[in-house]
PDB file of C-alpha atoms in Angstrom:
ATOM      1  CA  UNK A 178     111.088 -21.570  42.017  1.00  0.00           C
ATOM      2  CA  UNK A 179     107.466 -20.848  40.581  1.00  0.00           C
ATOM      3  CA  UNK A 180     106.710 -23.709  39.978  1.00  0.00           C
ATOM      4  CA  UNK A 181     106.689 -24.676  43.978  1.00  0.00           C
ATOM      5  CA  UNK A 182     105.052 -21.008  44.123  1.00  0.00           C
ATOM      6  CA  UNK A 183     102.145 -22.233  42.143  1.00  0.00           C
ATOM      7  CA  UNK A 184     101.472 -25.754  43.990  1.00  0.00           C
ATOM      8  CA  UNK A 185     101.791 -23.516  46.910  1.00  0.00           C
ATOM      9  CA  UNK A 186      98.119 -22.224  45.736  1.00  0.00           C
ATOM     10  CA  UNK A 187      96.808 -25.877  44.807  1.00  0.00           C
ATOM     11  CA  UNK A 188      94.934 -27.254  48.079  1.00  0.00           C
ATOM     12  CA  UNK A 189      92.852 -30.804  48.546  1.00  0.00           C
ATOM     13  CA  UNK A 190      89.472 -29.765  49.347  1.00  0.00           C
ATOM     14  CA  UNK A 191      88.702 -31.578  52.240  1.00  0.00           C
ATOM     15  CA  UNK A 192      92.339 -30.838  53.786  1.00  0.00           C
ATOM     16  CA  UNK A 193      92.987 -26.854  54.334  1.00  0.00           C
ATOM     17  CA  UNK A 194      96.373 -27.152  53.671  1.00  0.00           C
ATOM     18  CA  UNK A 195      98.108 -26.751  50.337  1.00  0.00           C
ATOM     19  CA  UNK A 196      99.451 -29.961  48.211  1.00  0.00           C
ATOM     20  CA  UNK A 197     103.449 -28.710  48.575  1.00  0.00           C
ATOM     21  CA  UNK A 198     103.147 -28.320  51.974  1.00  0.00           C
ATOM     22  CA  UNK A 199     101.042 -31.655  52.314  1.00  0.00           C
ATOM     23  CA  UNK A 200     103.741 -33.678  51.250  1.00  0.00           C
ATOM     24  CA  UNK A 201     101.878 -35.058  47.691  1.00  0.00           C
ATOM     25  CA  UNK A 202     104.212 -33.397  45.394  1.00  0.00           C
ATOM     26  CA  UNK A 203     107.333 -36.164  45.373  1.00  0.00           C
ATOM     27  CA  UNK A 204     109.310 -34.401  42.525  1.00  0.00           C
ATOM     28  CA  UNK A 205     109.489 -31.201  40.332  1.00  0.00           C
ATOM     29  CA  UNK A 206     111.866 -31.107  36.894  1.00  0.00           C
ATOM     30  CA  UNK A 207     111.854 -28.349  34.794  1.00  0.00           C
ATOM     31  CA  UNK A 208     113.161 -29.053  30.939  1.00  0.00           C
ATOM     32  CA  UNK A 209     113.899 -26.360  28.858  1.00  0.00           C
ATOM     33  CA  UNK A 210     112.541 -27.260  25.442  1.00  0.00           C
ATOM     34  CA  UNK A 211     115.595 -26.426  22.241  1.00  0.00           C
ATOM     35  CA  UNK A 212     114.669 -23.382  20.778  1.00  0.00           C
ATOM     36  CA  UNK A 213     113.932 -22.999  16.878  1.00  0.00           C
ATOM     37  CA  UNK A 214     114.433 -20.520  14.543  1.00  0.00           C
ATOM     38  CA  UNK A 215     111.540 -19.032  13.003  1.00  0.00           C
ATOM     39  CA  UNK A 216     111.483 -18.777   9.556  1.00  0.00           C
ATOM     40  CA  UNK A 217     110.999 -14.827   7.363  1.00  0.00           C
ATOM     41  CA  UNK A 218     108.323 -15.253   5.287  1.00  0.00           C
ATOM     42  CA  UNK A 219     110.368 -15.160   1.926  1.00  0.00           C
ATOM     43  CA  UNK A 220     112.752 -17.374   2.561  1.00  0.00           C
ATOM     44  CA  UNK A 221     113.883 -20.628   4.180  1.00  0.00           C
ATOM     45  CA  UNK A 222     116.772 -18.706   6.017  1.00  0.00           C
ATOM     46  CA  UNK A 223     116.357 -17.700  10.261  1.00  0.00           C
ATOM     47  CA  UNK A 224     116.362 -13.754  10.820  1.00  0.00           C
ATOM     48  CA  UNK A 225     118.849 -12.962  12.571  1.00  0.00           C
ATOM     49  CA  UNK A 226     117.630 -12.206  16.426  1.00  0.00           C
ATOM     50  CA  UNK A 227     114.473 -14.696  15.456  1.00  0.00           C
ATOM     51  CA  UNK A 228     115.016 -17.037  18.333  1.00  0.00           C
ATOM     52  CA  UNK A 229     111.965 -18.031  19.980  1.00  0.00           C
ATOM     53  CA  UNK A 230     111.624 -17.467  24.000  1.00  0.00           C
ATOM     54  CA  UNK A 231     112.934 -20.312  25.745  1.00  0.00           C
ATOM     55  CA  UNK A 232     110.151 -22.538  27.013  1.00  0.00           C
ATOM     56  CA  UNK A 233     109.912 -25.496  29.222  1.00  0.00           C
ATOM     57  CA  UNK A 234     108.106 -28.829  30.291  1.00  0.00           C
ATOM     58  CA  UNK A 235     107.496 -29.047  33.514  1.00  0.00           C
ATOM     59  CA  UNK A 236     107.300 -32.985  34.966  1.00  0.00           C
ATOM     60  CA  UNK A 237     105.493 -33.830  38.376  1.00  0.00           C
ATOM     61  CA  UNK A 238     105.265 -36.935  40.778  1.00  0.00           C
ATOM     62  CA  UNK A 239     102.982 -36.962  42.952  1.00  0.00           C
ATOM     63  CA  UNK A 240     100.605 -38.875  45.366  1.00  0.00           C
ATOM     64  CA  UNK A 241      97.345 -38.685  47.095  1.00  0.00           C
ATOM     65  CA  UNK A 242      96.134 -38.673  50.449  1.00  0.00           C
ATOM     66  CA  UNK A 243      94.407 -41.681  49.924  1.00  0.00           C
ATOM     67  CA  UNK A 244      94.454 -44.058  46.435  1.00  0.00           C
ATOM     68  CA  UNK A 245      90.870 -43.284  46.274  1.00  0.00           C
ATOM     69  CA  UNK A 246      90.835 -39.497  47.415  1.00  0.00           C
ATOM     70  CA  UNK A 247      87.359 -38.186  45.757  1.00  0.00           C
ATOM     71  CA  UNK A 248      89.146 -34.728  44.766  1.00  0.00           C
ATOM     72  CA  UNK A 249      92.076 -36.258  42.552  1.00  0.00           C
ATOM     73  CA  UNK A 250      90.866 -35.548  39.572  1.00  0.00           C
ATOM     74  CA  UNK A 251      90.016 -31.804  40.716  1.00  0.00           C
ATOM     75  CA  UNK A 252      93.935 -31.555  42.461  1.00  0.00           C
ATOM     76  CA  UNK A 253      95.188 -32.499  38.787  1.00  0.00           C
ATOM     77  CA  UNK A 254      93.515 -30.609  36.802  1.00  0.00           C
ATOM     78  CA  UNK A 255      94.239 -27.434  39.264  1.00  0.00           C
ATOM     79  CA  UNK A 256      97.711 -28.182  39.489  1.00  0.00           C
ATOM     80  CA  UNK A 257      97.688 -28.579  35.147  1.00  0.00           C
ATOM     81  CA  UNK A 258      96.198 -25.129  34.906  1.00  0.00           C
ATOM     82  CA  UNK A 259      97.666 -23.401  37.672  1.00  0.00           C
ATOM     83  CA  UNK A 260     101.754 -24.386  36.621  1.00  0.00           C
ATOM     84  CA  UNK A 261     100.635 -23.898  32.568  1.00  0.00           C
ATOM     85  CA  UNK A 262      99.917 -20.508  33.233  1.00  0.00           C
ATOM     86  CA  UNK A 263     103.482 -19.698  34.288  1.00  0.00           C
ATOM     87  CA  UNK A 264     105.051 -17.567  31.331  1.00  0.00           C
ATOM     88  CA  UNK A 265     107.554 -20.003  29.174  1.00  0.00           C
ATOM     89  CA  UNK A 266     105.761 -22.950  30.566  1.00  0.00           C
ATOM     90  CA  UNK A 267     104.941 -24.778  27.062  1.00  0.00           C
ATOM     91  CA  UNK A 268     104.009 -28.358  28.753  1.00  0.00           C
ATOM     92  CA  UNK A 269     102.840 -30.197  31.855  1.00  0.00           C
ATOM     93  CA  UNK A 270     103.313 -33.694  32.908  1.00  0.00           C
ATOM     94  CA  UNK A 271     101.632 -35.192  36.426  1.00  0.00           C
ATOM     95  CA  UNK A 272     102.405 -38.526  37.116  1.00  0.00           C
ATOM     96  CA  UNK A 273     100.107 -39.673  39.648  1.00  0.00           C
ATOM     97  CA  UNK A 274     102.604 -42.675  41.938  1.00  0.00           C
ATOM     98  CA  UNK A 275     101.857 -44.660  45.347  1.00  0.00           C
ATOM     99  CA  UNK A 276     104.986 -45.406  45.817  1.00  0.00           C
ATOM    100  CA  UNK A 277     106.210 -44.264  48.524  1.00  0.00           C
ATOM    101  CA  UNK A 278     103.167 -44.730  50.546  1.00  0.00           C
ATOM    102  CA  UNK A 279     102.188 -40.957  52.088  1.00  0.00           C
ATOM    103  CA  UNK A 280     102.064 -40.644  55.296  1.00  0.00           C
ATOM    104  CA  UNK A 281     101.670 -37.810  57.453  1.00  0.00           C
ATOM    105  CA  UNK A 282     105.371 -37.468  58.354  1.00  0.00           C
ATOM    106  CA  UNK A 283     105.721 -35.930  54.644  1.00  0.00           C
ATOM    107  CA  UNK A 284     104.023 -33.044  55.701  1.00  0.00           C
ATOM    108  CA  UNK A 285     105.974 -29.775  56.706  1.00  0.00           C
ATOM    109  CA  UNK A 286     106.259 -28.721  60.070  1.00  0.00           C
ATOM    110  CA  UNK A 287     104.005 -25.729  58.872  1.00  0.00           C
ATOM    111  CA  UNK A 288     101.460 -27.811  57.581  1.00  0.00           C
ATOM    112  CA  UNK A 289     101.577 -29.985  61.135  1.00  0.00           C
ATOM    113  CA  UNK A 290     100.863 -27.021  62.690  1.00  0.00           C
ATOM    114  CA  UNK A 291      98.386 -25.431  61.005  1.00  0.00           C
ATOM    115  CA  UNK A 292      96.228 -28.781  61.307  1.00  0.00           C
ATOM    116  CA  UNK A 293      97.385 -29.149  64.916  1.00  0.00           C
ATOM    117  CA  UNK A 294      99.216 -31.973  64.638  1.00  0.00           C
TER     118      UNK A 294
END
């Protein structure tokens, strides 16, 4: 997915591990948007193969490291930008959730190992 291919290239600042991998991100839904018809420009009629390219919204949960992590603001606004810029991406949603707690068991085994845990 390319979506978990982009958040694969987000990373805290202070943590040298990526937010996926971190265990932050608690889910990832893709919506395709309903494509529309455009319009010729003398009539009120759709041309035939006018179908716009299929787009999506792309909705996140996730959490921090801590409630008051210094970076958040600079981990959502990288994540925005970075998943936006995948082609047929239209929107993106991060909902920002403390519930569940994280906790260093949500981390993959690669992550673990890479900080030495």
């Amino acid at each position: 997915m390319r979506v978990v291919e982009m958040l694969r290239t987000v990373f805290d600042p202070e943590i040298p591990v990526n937010v996926y991998d971190l265990g932050l991100i608690y889910k990832v839904e893709v919506e395709e948007k309903a494509n529309s018809k455009q319009l010729t420009a003398n009539s009120q009629q759709p041309t035939a193969n006018s179908q716009q390219p299929t787009t999506f919204n792309v909705n996140i949960d996730m959490t921090l490291t801590a409630p008051s992590c210094p970076a958040a603001d600079f981990i959502i606004e990288d994540i925005r930008q970075k998943v936006e810029s995948i082609e047929g991406v239209d929107e993106v949603d991060i909902e920002l959730v403390f519930e569940p707690e994280w906790t260093k068991d949500m981390m993959s085994e690669e992550a673990r190992l890479d900080l030495g845990l």
